[in-house]
C-alpha cells in the first residue's frame, strides 16, 4: 500500500483497531492462531489480522508455492498484550501447542525432541512491512541436547553447531538484551566471533570448524551469563515464549516508533508473530539464502534482481555482513534452483500483480519461499513499474495510478549532477547503485554526526561500513548514504529506497577508519567533513563537490532537450496524462512572479490560486516606496507613496496575466502586518530616514507606533484595507489597469481576474472592501472602454469566517481556504512557535503528523466542511479552492476532493504531485 492510501485509511483503521482490541478481550473462544502449510487458515486479504508477512505466507501456501509450514499469532494478541500488562489471553498457549503439533506431524519432527528436532523461526510482521525495525529469531528449539540430535540426523555436526551459535547470539541479543552499550562499542557477540577469526586467521564464517563453533557456543553462553546473571534457557517452550514476547515488545522499541512516525502508521495496529519451521541455507554448498525482486527496485527496469549467499542463513544477506553475489550468478552455481526461482518470480508477479520482494532459501537443492511483499521502490521505479505493468496488461490505468505514491513524481524532477561538472570530477570509487539521484555533501561517519551537522545547516553524506536500523535518524538527515559492505538488499539500500535517498552500497574497495575518521580510496584520503559526491544511478563516487543541473523532465519542458530523447520524460508524461483523465479537482499554483507562473504552467497548472502581492514589494527601490507609504503620517503622504507604487504593481500584474495566457489569476490584496516591511537594524533605519528626508526619531516613533504584541492576530489582512482604503484602491486600480492593457491590442488575452480579500471574519468586512473594488473596476473599464471578467471573493482562514460562511457567501463569488492561518487560528497555535514542544508531541504520538504539513482533517477539516456546506446553501455555485500549503500534500488533497472543492493551489514544483494526488483521490473515493 502506498504511503497516501495508508494515511487515508488510517482514520478508519484507528477506530477499527480499538474496537477490535476490546472485543478480543471479551471474546470467549477467540481464534488467535492461524496456520499455514498443508492446512491454511488465512489469505492475503487478512493483513490487518495477520500482518503483511503472515497474510502473504498464507496466500503463498495456498497457491502451492513451497512455504515451510507454520502459524501466525494475530495482531489482536499484540493489542491484548499491551492492554493487559504484557500478558496473553488465557487460551493462547493451548492454541500455540496445537499449532506446533500440526507442524510436527507434517514434518515428522518434534519440538524439543532429541532424535529429529523441529526448529522454528519467530518473526514479527506488521500490517505494513517495517523492514528491520522489529526482531526475528532463527533456529529456535536448539539446546545442548537437540543440537546433538540435529548433528546426527543431518550427518553434519558443523551445520548443527553453526545453527546453535547463531541461535544463542540472536536470542541473547533480542530476548536477553545483550547488545552493544554505546555507539562506539561493537556488538559483543560479533566481537567474540571476530576475535576468534583473527586468531585462526580465517576470513569468513563458513571457514569455522565444528570445534570452533562449539567453543563459540561456550563463549556466547558465558557472555550471556556475565551480562545478565542468568543462563541461556534450555527449555524450548521457555525459548518460544521469550521470543514471542520479545517480538511483541519490539513493536514499541525506539526505532519502530520513529519509523511509524515517518510513515504515519498508528501504534494501535500492532504486529503479528509468525512461527515457522526452519529451512536451512547453511546446510552446505548446495544450500543458499537470498533476497530477490521481480524487477529492479532502484530504477524499475524489468530485470530479475537480487542476491544470495551460498551456505548462509537469511540474516547474513540482509545484515550486509558478507557482500552477496548477484542473482544472475546463481544460474551457474545452482542452475536447477535458479530455474525454479525464475518460475517463482513469474508466478508471484502474475498472482500479486505488483513488483515483489521475496526471500528464499535453498536447502540441499530444494527451494523454499519465506516471504513476499510488494517491493519497496524508489520514486523513479514506482513510476516506471506502474507504467510498464499497465503496458504488459498486468493492471489497468486506474490501478497503475494508485500504485504510484504521489510524491514519487518528484523524483523524476530532482536535480542531477551537471553533466559538464561531472566529466571534470575525479572518480574515486564505485559501488552498487541502490538509490538513484545525485548527492553532494560533507562526509559524516556516524549517524549522530550526520544529524548534528545537518542541524547546523551543512549537507552531509553518511559514509559507513554498513548501516543498521539504529542509524535511521542519521540517514534521514543525510543527502545520501554510502556503505562499503552489503549489497542491494542491505539495510542501507532498503531504507534509502524507501526514504528516496541517494544511495551507493557495497563499495568494497574503499576503506573507512572510524577511529582516525578517514575514508581511503586508493591514494585519496578524505577526512570527516570533506566533500564527497555520489551518483546513486551509476554507482560512481567522486571526490569533492559537484554542481547539479536540471532533471531531464525539466529540460524537456523548457525545450532544451527533445522529448523523444528522454524515457524519464515519457514516463512523466504518461502518468500526467492518465492523471488528468481521471481527476476532477483542478490544480492551480501559488505564484507571485511571471517566472514562477511559467514554471507552474509547464508543470500543468491551470491557473493561479494565490498571488501574494506583498512579495512584489520587497524588490529593489519598491521597498523604499513601500516604507515611505507605511511611515506616512497622513493620508495625503500615503496616497503620494501609493501613486509611486502603482506602476510597479501594474507592471507585475501585466507580467502575470501574460504568463498565464488567459487562465484564471487570483490576486490577494495586501495581507501581512506592515511592520514586516520595516528594517530591524538601526543602521538601515538611519539610511531610510536619510533617503526619505525625515528625522531618525520620526522613523523610530512610527516603528514603535506600529509595534504589535501579537502581529499574527493584529492589524493585518482586510483590516489594513479597511483602515487604509487607499491601499485597496491602489491595488485594485493596478490590477484592472493591467487587465485592461492586456485585454486590448493584437495579442489580446481574455482575462479572468479573481480578487481575494484576506482574513475576513465578518460579512461587513468583505462588503466594505468589495465596494472599493467594484467602484475602481467600473472606473477603469469605463476609462478604457473594455469589459473585464472578474470575481471578488475571500479567504476563509479564521474560524468565524467558516462558521458564518452562509452570511459571507452573500458577498463572495468564491472562497479560498487559507489553511495555514486556519490551522493556526483553529489550533490556537503559531506555526513559528511550535519548536519547543513539537518533538515531544510527536514522540508521544499526540500529533500523528505536523498539522501544518498535512491538514488536520478531524479538526480544521470540520471547519472546511462546514464552510463548504454553508457557503453553498447561500450560493450553490460558489467557487471553492484551497491555497494553503496543504494544497500540495497528497493526504490533504484527498480531503479536498472529498470536501467537494473545485481546485487546489500549490507551489509550482508540487503541481505534478497535486495532479496525480487529485486523480488518486477521485479513484479512491469513487
Ligand atoms: P524481516 O522482517 O526483518 O525481514 P524476517 O522475519 O523476514 O525479518 O526474517 C529475517 C531473515 O530470516 C530472513 O532473511 C528470512 O529469510 C530468514 N528466515 C525467517 N524465517 C525462516 C525460516 N523459517 N527458515 C529459514 N530462514 C528464515
Ligand atoms: Mg523478511
Ligand atoms: Mg493567511
PDB file of N, CA, C and O in Angstrom, residues 18-52:
ATOM      1  N   UNK A  18      -9.229  -0.084  17.748  1.00  0.00           N
ATOM      2  CA  UNK A  18      -9.524  -0.004  19.173  1.00  0.00           C
ATOM      3  C   UNK A  18     -10.736  -0.865  19.539  1.00  0.00           C
ATOM      4  O   UNK A  18     -10.725  -1.537  20.554  1.00  0.00           O
ATOM      5  N   UNK A  19     -11.746  -0.873  18.674  1.00  0.00           N
ATOM      6  CA  UNK A  19     -12.887  -1.724  18.995  1.00  0.00           C
ATOM      7  C   UNK A  19     -12.465  -3.189  18.958  1.00  0.00           C
ATOM      8  O   UNK A  19     -12.889  -3.988  19.767  1.00  0.00           O
ATOM      9  N   UNK A  20     -11.551  -3.463  17.997  1.00  0.00           N
ATOM     10  CA  UNK A  20     -11.106  -4.829  17.838  1.00  0.00           C
ATOM     11  C   UNK A  20     -10.444  -5.346  19.114  1.00  0.00           C
ATOM     12  O   UNK A  20     -10.706  -6.451  19.556  1.00  0.00           O
ATOM     13  N   UNK A  21      -9.576  -4.487  19.691  1.00  0.00           N
ATOM     14  CA  UNK A  21      -8.863  -4.944  20.868  1.00  0.00           C
ATOM     15  C   UNK A  21      -9.807  -5.276  22.026  1.00  0.00           C
ATOM     16  O   UNK A  21      -9.616  -6.254  22.713  1.00  0.00           O
ATOM     17  N   UNK A  22     -10.826  -4.433  22.213  1.00  0.00           N
ATOM     18  CA  UNK A  22     -11.719  -4.732  23.318  1.00  0.00           C
ATOM     19  C   UNK A  22     -12.491  -6.023  23.039  1.00  0.00           C
ATOM     20  O   UNK A  22     -12.677  -6.828  23.934  1.00  0.00           O
ATOM     21  N   UNK A  23     -12.879  -6.188  21.780  1.00  0.00           N
ATOM     22  CA  UNK A  23     -13.623  -7.415  21.510  1.00  0.00           C
ATOM     23  C   UNK A  23     -12.741  -8.641  21.728  1.00  0.00           C
ATOM     24  O   UNK A  23     -13.208  -9.679  22.150  1.00  0.00           O
ATOM     25  N   UNK A  24     -11.428  -8.454  21.488  1.00  0.00           N
ATOM     26  CA  UNK A  24     -10.515  -9.573  21.738  1.00  0.00           C
ATOM     27  C   UNK A  24     -10.488  -9.933  23.225  1.00  0.00           C
ATOM     28  O   UNK A  24     -10.364 -11.086  23.598  1.00  0.00           O
ATOM     29  N   UNK A  25     -10.636  -8.895  24.059  1.00  0.00           N
ATOM     30  CA  UNK A  25     -10.632  -9.160  25.493  1.00  0.00           C
ATOM     31  C   UNK A  25     -11.865  -9.948  25.934  1.00  0.00           C
ATOM     32  O   UNK A  25     -11.796 -10.766  26.827  1.00  0.00           O
ATOM     33  N   UNK A  26     -12.977  -9.612  25.287  1.00  0.00           N
ATOM     34  CA  UNK A  26     -14.231 -10.170  25.763  1.00  0.00           C
ATOM     35  C   UNK A  26     -14.561 -11.541  25.188  1.00  0.00           C
ATOM     36  O   UNK A  26     -15.305 -12.302  25.765  1.00  0.00           O
ATOM     37  N   UNK A  27     -14.007 -11.774  23.997  1.00  0.00           N
ATOM     38  CA  UNK A  27     -14.416 -12.989  23.324  1.00  0.00           C
ATOM     39  C   UNK A  27     -14.030 -14.227  24.126  1.00  0.00           C
ATOM     40  O   UNK A  27     -12.953 -14.281  24.725  1.00  0.00           O
ATOM     41  N   UNK A  28     -14.856 -15.223  24.094  1.00  0.00           N
ATOM     42  CA  UNK A  28     -14.587 -16.408  24.908  1.00  0.00           C
ATOM     43  C   UNK A  28     -13.566 -17.314  24.228  1.00  0.00           C
ATOM     44  O   UNK A  28     -12.426 -17.421  24.653  1.00  0.00           O
ATOM     45  N   UNK A  29     -13.972 -17.912  23.141  1.00  0.00           N
ATOM     46  CA  UNK A  29     -13.047 -18.822  22.475  1.00  0.00           C
ATOM     47  C   UNK A  29     -12.525 -18.175  21.195  1.00  0.00           C
ATOM     48  O   UNK A  29     -12.819 -18.608  20.097  1.00  0.00           O
ATOM     49  N   UNK A  30     -11.743 -17.111  21.364  1.00  0.00           N
ATOM     50  CA  UNK A  30     -11.286 -16.375  20.192  1.00  0.00           C
ATOM     51  C   UNK A  30     -10.244 -17.180  19.437  1.00  0.00           C
ATOM     52  O   UNK A  30      -9.548 -18.009  20.001  1.00  0.00           O
ATOM     53  N   UNK A  31     -10.147 -16.892  18.160  1.00  0.00           N
ATOM     54  CA  UNK A  31      -9.148 -17.538  17.348  1.00  0.00           C
ATOM     55  C   UNK A  31      -7.956 -16.600  17.222  1.00  0.00           C
ATOM     56  O   UNK A  31      -8.045 -15.552  16.603  1.00  0.00           O
ATOM     57  N   UNK A  32      -6.874 -16.951  17.847  1.00  0.00           N
ATOM     58  CA  UNK A  32      -5.701 -16.090  17.806  1.00  0.00           C
ATOM     59  C   UNK A  32      -4.594 -16.652  16.931  1.00  0.00           C
ATOM     60  O   UNK A  32      -3.625 -16.001  16.679  1.00  0.00           O
ATOM     61  N   UNK A  33      -4.771 -17.903  16.525  1.00  0.00           N
ATOM     62  CA  UNK A  33      -3.688 -18.598  15.836  1.00  0.00           C
ATOM     63  C   UNK A  33      -4.177 -19.096  14.478  1.00  0.00           C
ATOM     64  O   UNK A  33      -5.225 -19.733  14.386  1.00  0.00           O
ATOM     65  N   UNK A  34      -3.427 -18.761  13.429  1.00  0.00           N
ATOM     66  CA  UNK A  34      -3.825 -19.103  12.062  1.00  0.00           C
ATOM     67  C   UNK A  34      -2.697 -19.896  11.408  1.00  0.00           C
ATOM     68  O   UNK A  34      -1.582 -19.378  11.281  1.00  0.00           O
ATOM     69  N   UNK A  35      -3.000 -21.113  11.005  1.00  0.00           N
ATOM     70  CA  UNK A  35      -1.957 -21.973  10.447  1.00  0.00           C
ATOM     71  C   UNK A  35      -1.729 -21.699   8.969  1.00  0.00           C
ATOM     72  O   UNK A  35      -2.604 -21.209   8.266  1.00  0.00           O
ATOM     73  N   UNK A  36      -0.534 -22.014   8.493  1.00  0.00           N
ATOM     74  CA  UNK A  36      -0.286 -22.098   7.042  1.00  0.00           C
ATOM     75  C   UNK A  36       0.571 -23.320   6.782  1.00  0.00           C
ATOM     76  O   UNK A  36       1.399 -23.700   7.603  1.00  0.00           O
ATOM     77  N   UNK A  37       0.342 -23.934   5.636  1.00  0.00           N
ATOM     78  CA  UNK A  37       1.040 -25.184   5.328  1.00  0.00           C
ATOM     79  C   UNK A  37       0.063 -26.093   4.617  1.00  0.00           C
ATOM     80  O   UNK A  37      -0.649 -25.666   3.720  1.00  0.00           O
ATOM     81  N   UNK A  38       0.008 -27.317   5.062  1.00  0.00           N
ATOM     82  CA  UNK A  38      -0.918 -28.270   4.464  1.00  0.00           C
ATOM     83  C   UNK A  38      -2.345 -27.743   4.606  1.00  0.00           C
ATOM     84  O   UNK A  38      -3.149 -27.793   3.688  1.00  0.00           O
ATOM     85  N   UNK A  39      -2.610 -27.238   5.798  1.00  0.00           N
ATOM     86  CA  UNK A  39      -3.907 -26.618   6.047  1.00  0.00           C
ATOM     87  C   UNK A  39      -3.616 -25.125   6.286  1.00  0.00           C
ATOM     88  O   UNK A  39      -2.733 -24.780   7.053  1.00  0.00           O
ATOM     89  N   UNK A  40      -4.339 -24.269   5.560  1.00  0.00           N
ATOM     90  CA  UNK A  40      -4.068 -22.837   5.679  1.00  0.00           C
ATOM     91  C   UNK A  40      -5.332 -22.077   6.047  1.00  0.00           C
ATOM     92  O   UNK A  40      -6.361 -22.210   5.389  1.00  0.00           O
ATOM     93  N   UNK A  41      -5.246 -21.304   7.114  1.00  0.00           N
ATOM     94  CA  UNK A  41      -6.431 -20.577   7.581  1.00  0.00           C
ATOM     95  C   UNK A  41      -6.566 -19.183   6.982  1.00  0.00           C
ATOM     96  O   UNK A  41      -7.659 -18.657   6.852  1.00  0.00           O
ATOM     97  N   UNK A  42      -5.450 -18.559   6.655  1.00  0.00           N
ATOM     98  CA  UNK A  42      -5.513 -17.149   6.246  1.00  0.00           C
ATOM     99  C   UNK A  42      -5.350 -16.947   4.756  1.00  0.00           C
ATOM    100  O   UNK A  42      -5.240 -17.898   3.986  1.00  0.00           O
ATOM    101  N   UNK A  43      -5.350 -15.686   4.342  1.00  0.00           N
ATOM    102  CA  UNK A  43      -5.034 -15.326   2.954  1.00  0.00           C
ATOM    103  C   UNK A  43      -4.569 -13.879   2.889  1.00  0.00           C
ATOM    104  O   UNK A  43      -4.575 -13.175   3.899  1.00  0.00           O
ATOM    105  N   UNK A  44      -4.219 -13.445   1.680  1.00  0.00           N
ATOM    106  CA  UNK A  44      -3.578 -12.137   1.511  1.00  0.00           C
ATOM    107  C   UNK A  44      -4.441 -10.965   1.941  1.00  0.00           C
ATOM    108  O   UNK A  44      -3.927  -9.885   2.226  1.00  0.00           O
ATOM    109  N   UNK A  45      -5.746 -11.161   1.993  1.00  0.00           N
ATOM    110  CA  UNK A  45      -6.594 -10.022   2.360  1.00  0.00           C
ATOM    111  C   UNK A  45      -6.615  -9.788   3.871  1.00  0.00           C
ATOM    112  O   UNK A  45      -7.160  -8.808   4.335  1.00  0.00           O
ATOM    113  N   UNK A  46      -6.006 -10.698   4.624  1.00  0.00           N
ATOM    114  CA  UNK A  46      -6.132 -10.600   6.086  1.00  0.00           C
ATOM    115  C   UNK A  46      -4.947  -9.910   6.743  1.00  0.00           C
ATOM    116  O   UNK A  46      -4.538 -10.277   7.854  1.00  0.00           O
ATOM    117  N   UNK A  47      -4.431  -8.890   6.087  1.00  0.00           N
ATOM    118  CA  UNK A  47      -3.237  -8.207   6.615  1.00  0.00           C
ATOM    119  C   UNK A  47      -3.474  -7.596   7.981  1.00  0.00           C
ATOM    120  O   UNK A  47      -2.580  -7.560   8.813  1.00  0.00           O
ATOM    121  N   UNK A  48      -4.672  -7.057   8.187  1.00  0.00           N
ATOM    122  CA  UNK A  48      -4.934  -6.371   9.453  1.00  0.00           C
ATOM    123  C   UNK A  48      -4.747  -7.329  10.621  1.00  0.00           C
ATOM    124  O   UNK A  48      -4.209  -6.981  11.658  1.00  0.00           O
ATOM    125  N   UNK A  49      -5.211  -8.521  10.414  1.00  0.00           N
ATOM    126  CA  UNK A  49      -5.195  -9.512  11.478  1.00  0.00           C
ATOM    127  C   UNK A  49      -3.871 -10.282  11.533  1.00  0.00           C
ATOM    128  O   UNK A  49      -3.359 -10.587  12.599  1.00  0.00           O
ATOM    129  N   UNK A  50      -3.333 -10.602  10.361  1.00  0.00           N
ATOM    130  CA  UNK A  50      -2.166 -11.495  10.309  1.00  0.00           C
ATOM    131  C   UNK A  50      -0.867 -10.747  10.033  1.00  0.00           C
ATOM    132  O   UNK A  50       0.204 -11.339  10.043  1.00  0.00           O
ATOM    133  N   UNK A  51      -0.970  -9.455   9.791  1.00  0.00           N
ATOM    134  CA  UNK A  51       0.222  -8.730   9.374  1.00  0.00           C
ATOM    135  C   UNK A  51       0.520  -9.075   7.924  1.00  0.00           C
ATOM    136  O   UNK A  51       0.011 -10.067   7.381  1.00  0.00           O
ATOM    137  N   UNK A  52       1.339  -8.266   7.287  1.00  0.00           N
ATOM    138  CA  UNK A  52       1.636  -8.481   5.876  1.00  0.00           C
ATOM    139  C   UNK A  52       2.352  -9.798   5.632  1.00  0.00           C
ATOM    140  O   UNK A  52       2.039 -10.544   4.709  1.00  0.00           O
TER     141      UNK A  52
END
